Structures are given as structure tokens and as C-alpha cells.
XYZ file of C-alpha atoms in Angstrom:
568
model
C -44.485 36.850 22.273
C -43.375 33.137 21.261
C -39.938 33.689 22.827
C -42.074 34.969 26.266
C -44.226 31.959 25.867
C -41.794 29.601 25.798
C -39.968 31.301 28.669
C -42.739 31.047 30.881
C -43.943 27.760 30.072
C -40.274 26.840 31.523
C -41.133 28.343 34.312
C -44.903 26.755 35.430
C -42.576 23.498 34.220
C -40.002 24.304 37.330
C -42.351 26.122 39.688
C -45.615 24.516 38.985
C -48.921 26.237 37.497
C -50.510 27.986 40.039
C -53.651 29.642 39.062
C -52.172 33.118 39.697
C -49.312 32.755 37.121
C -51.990 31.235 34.492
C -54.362 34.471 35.122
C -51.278 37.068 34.761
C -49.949 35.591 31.864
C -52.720 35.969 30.172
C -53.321 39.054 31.106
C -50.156 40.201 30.156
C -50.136 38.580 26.835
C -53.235 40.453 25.667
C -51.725 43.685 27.088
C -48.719 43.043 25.421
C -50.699 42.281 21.737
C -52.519 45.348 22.254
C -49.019 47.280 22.869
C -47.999 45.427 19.545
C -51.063 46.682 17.682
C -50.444 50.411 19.028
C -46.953 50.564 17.991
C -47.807 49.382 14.447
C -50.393 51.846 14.216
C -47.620 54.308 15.380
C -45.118 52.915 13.500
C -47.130 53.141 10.026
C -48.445 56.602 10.774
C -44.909 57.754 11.665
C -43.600 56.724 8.373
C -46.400 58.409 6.376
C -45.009 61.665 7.908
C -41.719 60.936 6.783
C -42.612 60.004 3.240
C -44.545 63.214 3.390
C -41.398 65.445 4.548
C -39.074 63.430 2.226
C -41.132 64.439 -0.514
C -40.856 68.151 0.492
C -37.318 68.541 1.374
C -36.920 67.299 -3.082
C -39.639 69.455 -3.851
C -38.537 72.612 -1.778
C -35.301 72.604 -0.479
C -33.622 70.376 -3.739
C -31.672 67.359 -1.868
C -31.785 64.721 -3.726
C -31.125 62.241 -1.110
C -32.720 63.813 2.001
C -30.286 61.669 5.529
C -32.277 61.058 8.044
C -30.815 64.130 10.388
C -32.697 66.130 7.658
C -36.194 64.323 7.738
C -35.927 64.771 11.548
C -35.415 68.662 11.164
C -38.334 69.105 8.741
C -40.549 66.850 11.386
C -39.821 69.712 13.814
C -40.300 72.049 11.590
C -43.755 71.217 11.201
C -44.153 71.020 15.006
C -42.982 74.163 15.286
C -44.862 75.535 12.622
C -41.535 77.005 11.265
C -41.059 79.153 13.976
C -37.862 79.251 16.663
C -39.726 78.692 19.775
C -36.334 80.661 21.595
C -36.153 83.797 19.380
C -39.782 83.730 17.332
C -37.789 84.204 14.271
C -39.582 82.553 11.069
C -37.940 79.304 9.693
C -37.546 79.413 5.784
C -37.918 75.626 5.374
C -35.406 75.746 3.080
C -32.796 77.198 5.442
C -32.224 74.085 7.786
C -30.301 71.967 4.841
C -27.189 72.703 2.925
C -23.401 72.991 4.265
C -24.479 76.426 6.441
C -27.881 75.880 7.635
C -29.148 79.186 9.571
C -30.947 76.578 12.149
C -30.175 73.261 13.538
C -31.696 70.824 16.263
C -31.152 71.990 19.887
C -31.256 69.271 22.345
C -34.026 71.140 25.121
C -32.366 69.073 28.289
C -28.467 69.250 27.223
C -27.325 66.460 26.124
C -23.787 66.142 28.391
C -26.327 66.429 31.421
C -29.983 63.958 30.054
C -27.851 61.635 27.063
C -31.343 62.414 25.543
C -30.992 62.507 22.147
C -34.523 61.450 21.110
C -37.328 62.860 19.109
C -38.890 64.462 22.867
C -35.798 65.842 23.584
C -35.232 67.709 20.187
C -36.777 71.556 18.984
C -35.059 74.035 16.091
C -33.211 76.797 17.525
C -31.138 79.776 15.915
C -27.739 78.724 15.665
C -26.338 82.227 17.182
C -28.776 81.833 19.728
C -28.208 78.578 20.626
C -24.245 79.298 20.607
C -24.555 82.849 22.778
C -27.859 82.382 24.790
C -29.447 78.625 25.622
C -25.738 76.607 25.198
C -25.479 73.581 27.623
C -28.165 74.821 30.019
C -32.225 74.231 30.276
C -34.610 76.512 28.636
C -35.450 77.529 32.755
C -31.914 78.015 33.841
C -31.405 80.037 30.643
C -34.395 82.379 30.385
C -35.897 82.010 33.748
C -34.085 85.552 34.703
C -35.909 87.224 32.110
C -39.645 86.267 33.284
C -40.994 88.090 29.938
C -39.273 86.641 27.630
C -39.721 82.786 29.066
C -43.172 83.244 28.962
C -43.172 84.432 25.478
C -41.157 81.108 25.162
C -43.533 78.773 26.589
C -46.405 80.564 24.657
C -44.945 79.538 21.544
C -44.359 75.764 22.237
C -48.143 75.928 23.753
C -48.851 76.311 20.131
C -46.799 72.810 19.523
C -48.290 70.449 16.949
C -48.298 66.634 17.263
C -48.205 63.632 19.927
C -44.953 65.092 21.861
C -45.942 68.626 22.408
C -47.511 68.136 25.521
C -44.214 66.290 26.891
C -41.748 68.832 25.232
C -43.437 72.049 26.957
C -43.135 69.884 30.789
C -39.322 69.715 29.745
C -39.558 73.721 28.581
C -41.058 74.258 32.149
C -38.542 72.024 34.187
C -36.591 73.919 36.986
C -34.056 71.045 37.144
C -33.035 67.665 35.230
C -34.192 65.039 38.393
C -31.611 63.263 39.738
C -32.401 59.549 38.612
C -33.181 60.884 35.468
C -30.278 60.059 33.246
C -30.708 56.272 35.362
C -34.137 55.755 33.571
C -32.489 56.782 29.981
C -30.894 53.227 31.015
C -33.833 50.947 31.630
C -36.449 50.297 28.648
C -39.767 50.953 30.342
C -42.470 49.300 27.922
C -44.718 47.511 29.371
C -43.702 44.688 27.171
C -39.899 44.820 28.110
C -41.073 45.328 31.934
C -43.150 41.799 31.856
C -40.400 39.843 30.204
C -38.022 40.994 32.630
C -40.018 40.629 35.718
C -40.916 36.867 33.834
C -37.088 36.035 34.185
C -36.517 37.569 37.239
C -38.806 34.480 38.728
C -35.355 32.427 37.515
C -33.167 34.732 39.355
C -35.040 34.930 42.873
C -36.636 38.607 42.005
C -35.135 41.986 39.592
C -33.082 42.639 42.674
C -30.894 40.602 45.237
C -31.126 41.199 49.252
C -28.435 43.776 49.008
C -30.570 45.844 46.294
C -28.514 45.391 43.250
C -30.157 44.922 40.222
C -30.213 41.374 38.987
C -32.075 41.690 35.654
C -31.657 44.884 33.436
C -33.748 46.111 30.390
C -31.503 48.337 28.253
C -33.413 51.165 26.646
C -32.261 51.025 22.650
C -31.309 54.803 22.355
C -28.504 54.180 24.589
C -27.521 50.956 23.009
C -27.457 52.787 20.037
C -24.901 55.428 21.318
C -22.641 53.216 22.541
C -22.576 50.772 19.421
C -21.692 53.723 17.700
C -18.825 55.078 20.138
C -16.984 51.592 20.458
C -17.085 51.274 16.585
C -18.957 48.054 17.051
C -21.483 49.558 13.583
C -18.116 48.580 11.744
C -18.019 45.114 12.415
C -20.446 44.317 9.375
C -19.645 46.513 7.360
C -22.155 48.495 7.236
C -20.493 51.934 6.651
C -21.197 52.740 10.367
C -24.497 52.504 10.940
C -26.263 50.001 12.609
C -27.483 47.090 9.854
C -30.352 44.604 10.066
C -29.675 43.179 7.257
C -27.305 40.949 8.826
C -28.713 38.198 11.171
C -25.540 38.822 13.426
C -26.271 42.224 14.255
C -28.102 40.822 17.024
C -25.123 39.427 18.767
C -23.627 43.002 18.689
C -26.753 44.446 20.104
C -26.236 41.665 23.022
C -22.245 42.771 23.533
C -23.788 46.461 23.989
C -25.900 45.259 26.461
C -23.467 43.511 28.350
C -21.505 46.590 28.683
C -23.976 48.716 29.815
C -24.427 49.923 33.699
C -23.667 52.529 36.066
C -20.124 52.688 34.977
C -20.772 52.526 31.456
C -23.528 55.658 31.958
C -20.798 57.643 33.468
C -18.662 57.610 30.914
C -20.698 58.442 28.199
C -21.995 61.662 30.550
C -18.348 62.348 31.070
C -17.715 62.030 27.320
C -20.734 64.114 26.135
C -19.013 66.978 28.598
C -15.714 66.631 26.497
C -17.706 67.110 23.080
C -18.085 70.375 22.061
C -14.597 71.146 22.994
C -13.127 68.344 20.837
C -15.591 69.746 18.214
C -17.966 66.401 18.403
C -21.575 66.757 18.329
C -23.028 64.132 20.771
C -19.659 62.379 22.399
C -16.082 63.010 22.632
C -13.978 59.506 21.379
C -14.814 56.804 23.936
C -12.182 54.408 25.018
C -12.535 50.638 24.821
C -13.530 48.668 27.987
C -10.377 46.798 27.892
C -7.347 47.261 25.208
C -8.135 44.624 22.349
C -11.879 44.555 22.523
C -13.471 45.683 19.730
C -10.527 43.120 17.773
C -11.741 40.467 20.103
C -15.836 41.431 19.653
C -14.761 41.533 15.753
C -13.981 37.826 15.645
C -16.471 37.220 18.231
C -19.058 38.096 15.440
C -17.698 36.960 12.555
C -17.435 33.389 14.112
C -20.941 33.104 14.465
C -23.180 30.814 11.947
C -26.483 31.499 12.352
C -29.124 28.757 13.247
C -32.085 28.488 11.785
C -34.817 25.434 13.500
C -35.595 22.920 10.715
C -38.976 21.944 10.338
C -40.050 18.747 8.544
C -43.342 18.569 10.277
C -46.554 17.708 7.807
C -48.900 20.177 9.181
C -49.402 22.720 6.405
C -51.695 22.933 3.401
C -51.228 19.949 0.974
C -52.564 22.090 -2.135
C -54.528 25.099 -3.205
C -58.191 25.469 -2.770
C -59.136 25.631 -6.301
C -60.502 22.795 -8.048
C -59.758 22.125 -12.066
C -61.210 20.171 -14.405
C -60.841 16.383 -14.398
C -60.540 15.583 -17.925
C -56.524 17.043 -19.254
C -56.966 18.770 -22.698
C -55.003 19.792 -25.113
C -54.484 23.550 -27.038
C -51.820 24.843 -29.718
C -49.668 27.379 -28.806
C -48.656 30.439 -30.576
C -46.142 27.981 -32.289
C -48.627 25.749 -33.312
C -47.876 23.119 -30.334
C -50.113 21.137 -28.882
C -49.824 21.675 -24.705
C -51.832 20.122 -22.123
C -53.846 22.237 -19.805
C -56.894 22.164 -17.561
C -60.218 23.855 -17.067
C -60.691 26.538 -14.179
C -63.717 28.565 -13.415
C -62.740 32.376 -12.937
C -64.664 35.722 -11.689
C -64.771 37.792 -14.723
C -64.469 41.041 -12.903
C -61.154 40.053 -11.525
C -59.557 39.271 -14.823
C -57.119 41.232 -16.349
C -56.990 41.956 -20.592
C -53.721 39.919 -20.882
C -55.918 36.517 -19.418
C -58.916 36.845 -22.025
C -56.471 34.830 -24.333
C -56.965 32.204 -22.443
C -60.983 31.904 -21.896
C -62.146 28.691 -23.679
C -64.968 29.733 -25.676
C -64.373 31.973 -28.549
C -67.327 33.492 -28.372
C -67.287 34.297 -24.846
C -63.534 35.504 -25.075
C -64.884 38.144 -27.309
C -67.579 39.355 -25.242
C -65.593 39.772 -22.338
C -62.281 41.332 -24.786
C -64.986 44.169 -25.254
C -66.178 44.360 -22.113
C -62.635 44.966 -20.637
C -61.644 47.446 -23.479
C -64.941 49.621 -22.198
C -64.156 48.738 -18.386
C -60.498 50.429 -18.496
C -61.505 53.529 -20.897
C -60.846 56.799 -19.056
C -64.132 58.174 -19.840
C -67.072 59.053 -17.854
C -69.591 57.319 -19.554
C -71.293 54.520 -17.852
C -69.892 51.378 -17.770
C -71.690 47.122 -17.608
C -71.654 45.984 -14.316
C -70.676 42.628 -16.314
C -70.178 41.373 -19.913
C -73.743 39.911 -21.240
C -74.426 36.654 -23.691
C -77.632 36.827 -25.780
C -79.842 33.862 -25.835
C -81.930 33.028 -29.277
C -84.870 34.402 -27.906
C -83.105 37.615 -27.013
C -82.781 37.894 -23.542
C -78.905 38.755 -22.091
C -77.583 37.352 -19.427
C -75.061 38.465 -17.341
C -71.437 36.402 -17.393
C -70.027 36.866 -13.941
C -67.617 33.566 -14.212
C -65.338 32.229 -17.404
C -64.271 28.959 -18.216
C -59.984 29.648 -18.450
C -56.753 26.943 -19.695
C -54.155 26.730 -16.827
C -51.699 24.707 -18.020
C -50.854 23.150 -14.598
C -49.828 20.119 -13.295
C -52.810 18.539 -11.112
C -53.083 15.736 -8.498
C -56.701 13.459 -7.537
C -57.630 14.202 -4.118
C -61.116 12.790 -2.393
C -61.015 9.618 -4.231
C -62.817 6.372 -3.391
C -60.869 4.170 -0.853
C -61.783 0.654 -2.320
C -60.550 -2.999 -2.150
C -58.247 -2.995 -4.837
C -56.839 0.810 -4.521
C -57.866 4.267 -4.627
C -60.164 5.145 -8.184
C -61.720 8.336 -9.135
C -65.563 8.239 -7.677
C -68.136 11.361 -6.891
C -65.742 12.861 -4.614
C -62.473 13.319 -6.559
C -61.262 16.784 -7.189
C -58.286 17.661 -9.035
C -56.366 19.958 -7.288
C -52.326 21.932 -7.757
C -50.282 20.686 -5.300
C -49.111 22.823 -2.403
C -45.808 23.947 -1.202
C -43.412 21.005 -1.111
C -42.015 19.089 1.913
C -38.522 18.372 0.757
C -36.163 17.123 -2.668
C -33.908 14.347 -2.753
C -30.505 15.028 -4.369
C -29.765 11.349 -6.615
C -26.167 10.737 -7.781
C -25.684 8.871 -10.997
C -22.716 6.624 -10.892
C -20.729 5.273 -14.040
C -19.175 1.644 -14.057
C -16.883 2.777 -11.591
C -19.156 3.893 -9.238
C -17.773 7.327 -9.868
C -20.630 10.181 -9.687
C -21.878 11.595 -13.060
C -24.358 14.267 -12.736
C -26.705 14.749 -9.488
C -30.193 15.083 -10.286
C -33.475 16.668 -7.541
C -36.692 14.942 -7.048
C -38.693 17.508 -4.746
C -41.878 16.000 -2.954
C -45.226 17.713 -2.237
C -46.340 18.030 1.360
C -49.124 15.710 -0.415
C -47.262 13.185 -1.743
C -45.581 13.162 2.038
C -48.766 12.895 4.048
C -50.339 10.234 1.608
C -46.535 8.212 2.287
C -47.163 8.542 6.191
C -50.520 7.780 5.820
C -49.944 4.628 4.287
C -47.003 3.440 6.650
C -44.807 3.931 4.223
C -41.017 6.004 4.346
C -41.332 9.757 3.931
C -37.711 9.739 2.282
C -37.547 6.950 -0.144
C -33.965 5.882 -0.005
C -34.398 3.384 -3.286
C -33.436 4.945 -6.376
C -32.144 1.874 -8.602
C -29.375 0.535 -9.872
C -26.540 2.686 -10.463
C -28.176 5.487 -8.643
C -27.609 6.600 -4.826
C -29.223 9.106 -2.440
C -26.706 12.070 -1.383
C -28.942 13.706 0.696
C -32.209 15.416 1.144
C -33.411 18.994 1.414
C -35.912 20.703 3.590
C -36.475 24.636 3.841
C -34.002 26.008 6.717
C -31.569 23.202 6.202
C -27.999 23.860 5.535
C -25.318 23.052 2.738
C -21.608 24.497 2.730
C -20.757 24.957 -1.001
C -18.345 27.168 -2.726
C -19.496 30.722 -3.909
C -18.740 32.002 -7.641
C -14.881 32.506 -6.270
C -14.860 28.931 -5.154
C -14.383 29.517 -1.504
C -16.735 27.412 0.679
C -19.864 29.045 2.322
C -22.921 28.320 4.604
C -25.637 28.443 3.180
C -29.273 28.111 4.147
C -31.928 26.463 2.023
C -35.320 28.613 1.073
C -37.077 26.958 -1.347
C -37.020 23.713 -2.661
C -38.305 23.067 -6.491
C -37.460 21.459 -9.573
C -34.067 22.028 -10.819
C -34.922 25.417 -9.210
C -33.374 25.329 -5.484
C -32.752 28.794 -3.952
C -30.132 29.838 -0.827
C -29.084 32.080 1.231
C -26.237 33.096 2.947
C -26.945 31.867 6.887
C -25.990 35.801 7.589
C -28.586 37.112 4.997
C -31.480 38.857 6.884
C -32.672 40.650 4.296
C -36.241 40.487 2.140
C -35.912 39.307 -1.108
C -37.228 42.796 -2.457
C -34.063 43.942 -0.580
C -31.829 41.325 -2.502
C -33.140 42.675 -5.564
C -32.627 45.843 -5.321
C -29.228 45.527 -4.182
C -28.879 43.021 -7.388
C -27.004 40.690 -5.957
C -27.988 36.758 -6.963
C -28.307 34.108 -4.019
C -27.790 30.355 -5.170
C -29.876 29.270 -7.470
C -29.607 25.557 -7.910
C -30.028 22.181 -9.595
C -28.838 18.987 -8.528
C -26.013 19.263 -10.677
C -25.249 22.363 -10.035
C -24.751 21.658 -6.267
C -22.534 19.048 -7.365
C -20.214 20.998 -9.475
C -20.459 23.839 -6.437
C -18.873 20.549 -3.865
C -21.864 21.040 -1.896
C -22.716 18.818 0.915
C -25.267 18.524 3.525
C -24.647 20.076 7.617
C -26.538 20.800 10.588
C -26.089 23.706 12.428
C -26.300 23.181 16.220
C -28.023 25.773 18.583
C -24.841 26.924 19.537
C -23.817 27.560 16.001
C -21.303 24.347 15.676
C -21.554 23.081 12.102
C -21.484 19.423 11.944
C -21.744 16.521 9.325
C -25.369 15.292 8.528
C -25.905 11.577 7.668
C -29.382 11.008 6.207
């Protein structure tokens, strides 16, 4: 939706902003949210029903690691409800997986003839039957002779569970495949992907020129997917042959796919499909390359790219969390018997956990509430105190809903009095934790010979930056005294090149920005950091120092991917 915004406010800046283009695009845009919201909805329920057969391919059928061909057959096997909608033979569930399954997924339009191979297109057939009887032919062109036994065939997919059964049974009853109808397997047909390309079209004078041909084409993604997987192109990040998004570049193969596909490309793959099951492939026989050398050429293609990220120093943002501490700092001995400063914070008892009563003020109180929690969390039945009560001398109980806690937390005055003289602490102060922060400043220390020592980080709160701009003063401070010089400063989505634990020099993009505690990622790293984890692998992790001894130094990264010096 951004990307289509932006798009279209290119275009009202070319064309004008006449009050039909305003009207449709908003329109469209709320169509286009509510398509969003559907397809999450989908999306989410669709993954609860393959959690669900994931869990009872373990439990009943023993794989360990259930592939995704064998989720798919237990999804139909639950449409079907287990039995062959060709033959009326019962399914054993646990028949469809191992090296000799008695069952397997039969395409319902063949394959060679639709290039079909979704979910819609997909039932469980007998594999003798599907070898002697149905083979590359329509459930009508196969059975039609034999009125009886169709019917008995379309009775049983009548009894079809789930959102595609309606659609499967119309392609049990089709006489014959319609003749545009591999064309439309080409061309995504979402409302969504129809707007944006009728959007750029208005760049292009129209989806077609005078002659008819097609000027702006929306590739359906099953199709992109087969031929990304024919040409090899999976392999170029090596991602064991499957399509990775865990790789910012994989978009750039997704856009050579696209660039191949058309007409030609269609016929090819039909012709291919034909040539499968008698050079024992399953979908395609081997597709040759557009041109000798490409997938070498789309190889370093991809690999040459560095992804850009846009940098953002802007000072819109929150400058620090909502809750308010106490103004005076105290001070509280450890387990170790040191003193540490800390502040005051009012918290909802009923939210509190039993490893934070530790840290509730009063000792009296803290024990109240210790009990409280113990009888809270018992797995019993017994009735339990809305709240922990205090006793008063003349014995009434009242209710504590709130503690007084020590967060040892660095805070900052916010609200004070603007007076002749300076800012002071008046009715309105409020000490707060700052927010996120804006950006650090790498400082070199230099020696009598001006030679560089150790490199140290001085991160800034988006607080301390507004109050700079606010008072006309630098957002960077440059002046770090004597002996001391500014390398360069750091902002979330910037980039550094610095070498990796092999020494070899990388790109790297910046995350977050702390104390001593900076963390990056590799410009190509798409994935979440639960992902990272679990892979256990370690992205850079940090200090000032440490970027020194890594020979880091500060680039920019042009739209186009060019990696350039940066000066600041």
C-alpha cells in the first residue's frame, strides 16, 4: 500500500488531480485493506490447519519431520474425508507417507495440459488407478463413458469439506480445459495486483498498446515459482533449492522470473510438463536456459547486489516511556551488600509476577502481597482474593491494587519550568526513562602522535536530540576535546563495511544503537531475530573499540546499490 501510494501520488504529480483519480484511489485503497485483512484472516486460519495435521501425521503416521508435500496430502485427506473420490476405497491415513505410499495427489486438470499445480487443482487418488484409469486426462474425458460410475464420482466430492470444494467439483464436472485457460494461470488476478497494474498502466498509455499487446503484466506466483525452480535460479542463495526469504535478494530473483515470463515462456513449460512422466519427472521434464550462460550471468547478477535500506534521522518518534518515577534517586543494598541507586514506580499488583515482590519497597507490604501470590498461583479450587488486603488499627482491610517498586533506571526531567536563568524543576517536572535513541557518535582517542588509541560510543536519546534542535543548537556535536576526534556517527539503517570473524570485509547494516552495545546485520539478512537465534548464528555485536579493531568505517548505500564513502 505505501509503494501504491507513492506510485500514484507520481502520477496526480504528472497528470494533475482530477477529482475522479482522488475518488478511485480511495476507493481502491480501502478495498485493497479489506483484501489485506481477508487474507490474514485466511492466512492465520490456514496455518492452524496445518499445525493441526502436522501434529497428526507425528502422532499417527510417525514422521518425525512431516515436508510440506505430506501436510498437503493429510489437508486432502480431511477434505476427502479419507475416501478416494475415483474408486471409494477408504484412505488409512497412515498409508499416504513412507517410501511406497498406496495413495498420492492426483492433479484433477492434468498438469502437462492446466500447469495447475495448486491446492484447487489437487484430490488423493489410488495410485493403480490413477496409473491405469484417470492418467493425463480430466475426470469427464475419463469416466464420462461410464455415466454410473461418474456420477458415483461426483457424489462423493459433493460430500467435499472446506472453502475449495465447491470449485474442485466445477473442475470434476468440466467437459473441457477452456482455451485461455492455461493464459490466466499467467496473470495474478487479485484485486490488489489488478489496481496496481492498471495504476502503472496510466505511465504506459493503458495495459495494452493500439496493436493489442500487453504492455503491463501481473505474474501469478505459482508460475513464478515453477520456473525459479526449473532454471535452478532457488540455487543462487543457497538455499538447498527452495525458494528463501530469508535473504533480502531473493526479491531480485523473483524480478528475473518475471522478466522471463510470457507466451513463449508458457509454452515451454506446457511442452516440458508433456515430456515428464516419460523422463520419470513429476511436474516438468529439465528446462533449458533462455540463452547459454544465464543462470552464470543471473548468479553474479545477484550476488552483486547490496541491499539499500532508507536512513531515517528524522525526530518524530517518542522521546521516552509513559511512565513517570519518582523524583527523589534512592539508594538500596544489593544481595552483596552494595549500595545501588534506584527509583520509585507505582505498579498494578495483579500484574506482578513472584520474582518482582523482591523489589516492593515496604516490607510489610512485600509480605502481604508474597502471600497473596503464593495463594493466587496454587492449583487448587478454592477461592482465591480478588487483591492482597492491609489492615488498618481499627481493623478494617483495605484492598492493595497498586505497589510502590525500585527500578534501578536511569531517568531524565521532563515538564520543567522554562525560567530566566534556565530550566529548574517546578510543579510540572516528571522524571521519565528515556526513549529509543536517535544516533551514537564513534570518538577516537589519539596518543602524542595523533595515532588512534581506542574508539569509544556516546549514543544520544531522541530526547536529548529534540531538546538540541529545540534550542538551535547542533544535533551531532562535533567537539569532543583535546586529543579526541569524531570518526563518525551512527543511525539505525546506516551502513559500515567491517571485517567478519575471518577478517574479510562485509556490509553491514546498523540495528540498534546503545552503549558499548551496537548490533548489525548483514545488508542480505532478512530474517527475524527469533530466526537468527534459532539458527545460532551471532550478528555484530559492537563497541566503539570493537569497530575499530574490526577496520570498520562508515558508507552509504545509494538506491542503486553503489556503496560510497560517507563524510560526516
Amino acid at each position: 500500500l505505501t509503494e501504491l501510494r507513492k506510485l500514484v501520488n507520481e502520477i496526480v504529480r504528472v497528470y494533475g488531480k482530477p477529482q475522479t483519480i482522488r475518488i478511485e484511489l480511495a476507493r481502491d485503497l480501502k478495498r485493497a485493506r479489506k483484501e489485506r485483512e481477508r487474507l490474514s484472516k485466511e492466512n492465520a486460519a490456514r496455518e492452524k490447519l496445518r499445525a493441526k495435521a502436522r501434529a497428526r501425521i507425528l502422532a499417527e503416521a510417525g514422521v518425525q519431520e512431516p515436508r510440506r508435500s505430506d501436510i498437503e496430502k493429510a489437508l486432502l485427506w480431511e477434505e476427502c474425508e479419507g475416501q478416494c473420490p475415483y474408486t471409494g476405497q477408504t484412505i488409512p491415513f497412515a498409508s499416504l507417507f513412507g517410501p511406497s505410499p498406496q495413495f498420492d495427489v492426483e492433479h484433477i486438470l492434468p498438469f502437462s495440459r492446466s500447469l495447475d499445480n495448486s491446492f484447487l487443482n489437487k484430490t488423493l487418488c489410488a495410485v493403480a488407478e490413477n496409473r491405469d484409469r484417470k492418467r493425463n486426462r480430466t475426470p469427464f474425458e475419463a469416466y464420462s463413458t461410464d455415466p454410473k460410475r461418474y456420477d458415483e464420482i461426483l457424489a462423493r466430492v459433493r460430500r467435499f469439506k472446506g472453502d475449495a470444494a465447491e470449485k474442485k467439483l466445477a473442475r470434476f464436472e468440466m467437459q473441457q480445459i477452456p482455451e485461455d485457460f492455461v493464459s490466466r494461470q499467467l496473470n495474478d488476478t487479485r484485486h490488489v495486483a489488478v489496481k496496481a497494474a492498471e495504476y502503472v498502466a496510466l505511465l504506459y498509455g493503458g495495459r495494452s498498446d493500439a496493436d493489442g499487446r500487453l504492455r503491463v503484466q501481473v505474474s501469478a506466483g505459482g508460475l513464478t515459482a515453477h520456473v525459479r525452480n526449473e532454471l535452478g535460479l532457488n540455487a543462487i542463495l543457497d538455499d538447498g533449492g527452495l525458494k528463501t526469504r530469508e535473504d533480502h535478494r531473493h526479491h531480485a530473483v523473483d524480478a528475473i522470473v518475471v522478466a522471463l515470463l510470457g507466451p513463449r515462456q508458457v509454452q515451454i513449460l506446457q511442452t516440458a510438463a508433456e515430456r515428464a512422466s516419460a523422463q520419470g519427472r513429476k511436474l516438468f521434464a529439465p528446462v533449458e536456459e533462455p540463452w547459454p550462460g544465464f543462470l552464470e550471468e543471473a548468479r553474479k547478477a545477484v550476488l552483486g547486489i547490496n541491499v539499500s535500506w532508507r536512513q531515517d534521522r528524522k525526530l518524530a518518534g517518542g522521546l521516552h516511556e509513559e511512565t513517570n518515577y519518582s523524583a527523589r534517586e534512592h539508594t538500596h543494598a544489593d544481595k552483596k551488600g552494595l549500595l545501588k541507586p534506584h527509583r520509585h514506580v507505582r505498579k498494578p499488583v495483579d500484574t506482578m509476577s513472584e520474582s518482582q515482590v523482591d523489589d516492593i519497597v515496604d516490607p510489610v507490604i512485600r509480605e502481604r502481597v508474597r502471600a497473596w501470590i503464593a495463594i493466587r498461583d496454587a492449583k487448587t479450587d478454592a477461592s482465591k482474593p480478588l487483591y492482597p488486603v492491609s489492615r488498618t488499627h481499627d481493623g478494617r482491610e483495605i484492598p492493595i491494587k497498586t505497589v510502590r517498586i525500585r527500578k534501578a533506571i536511569g531517568v531524565e526531567p521532563v515538564g520543567m519550568d522554562q525560567t530566566p536563568g534556565g530550566p529548574k524543576p517546578g510543579a510540572r517536572t516528571r522524571y521519565v526513562k528515556p526513549g529509543a535513541n536517535h544516533h551514537t557518535v564513534i570518538v577516537a582517542t589519539l596518543d602524542k602522535d595523533g595515532n588512534e588509541t581506542r574508539w569509544d560510543d556516546y549514543p544520544v536519546t531522541r530526547l536529548e536530540a529534540h531538546r538540541r534542535h529545540a534550542a538551535g543548537l547542533p544535533i551531532v556535536q562535533k567537539e569532543c576535546g583535546e586529543n579526541r576526534k569524531v570518526k563518525f556517527t551512527l543511525a539505525q539503517r546506516e551502513y559500515i563495511i567491517a571485517d567478519d570473524e575471518d577478517g574479510h570485509p562485509r556490509l553491514w547494516r546498523c540495528t540498534t544503537v546503545s552503549d558499548g552495545d551496537n548490533w548489525f546485520r548483514l545488508h542480505t539478512d532478512a530474517r527475524t531475530w527469533e530466526q537468527v537465534r534459532a539458527a545460532g548464528d551471532k550478528p555484530l555485536r559492537a563497541s566503539g573499540d570493537k569497530l575499530r579493531k574490526r577496520n570498520a568505517r562508515k558508507v552509504r548505500v545509494t538506491l542503486l546499490g553503489d556503496v560510497i564513502p560517507c563524510h560526516d
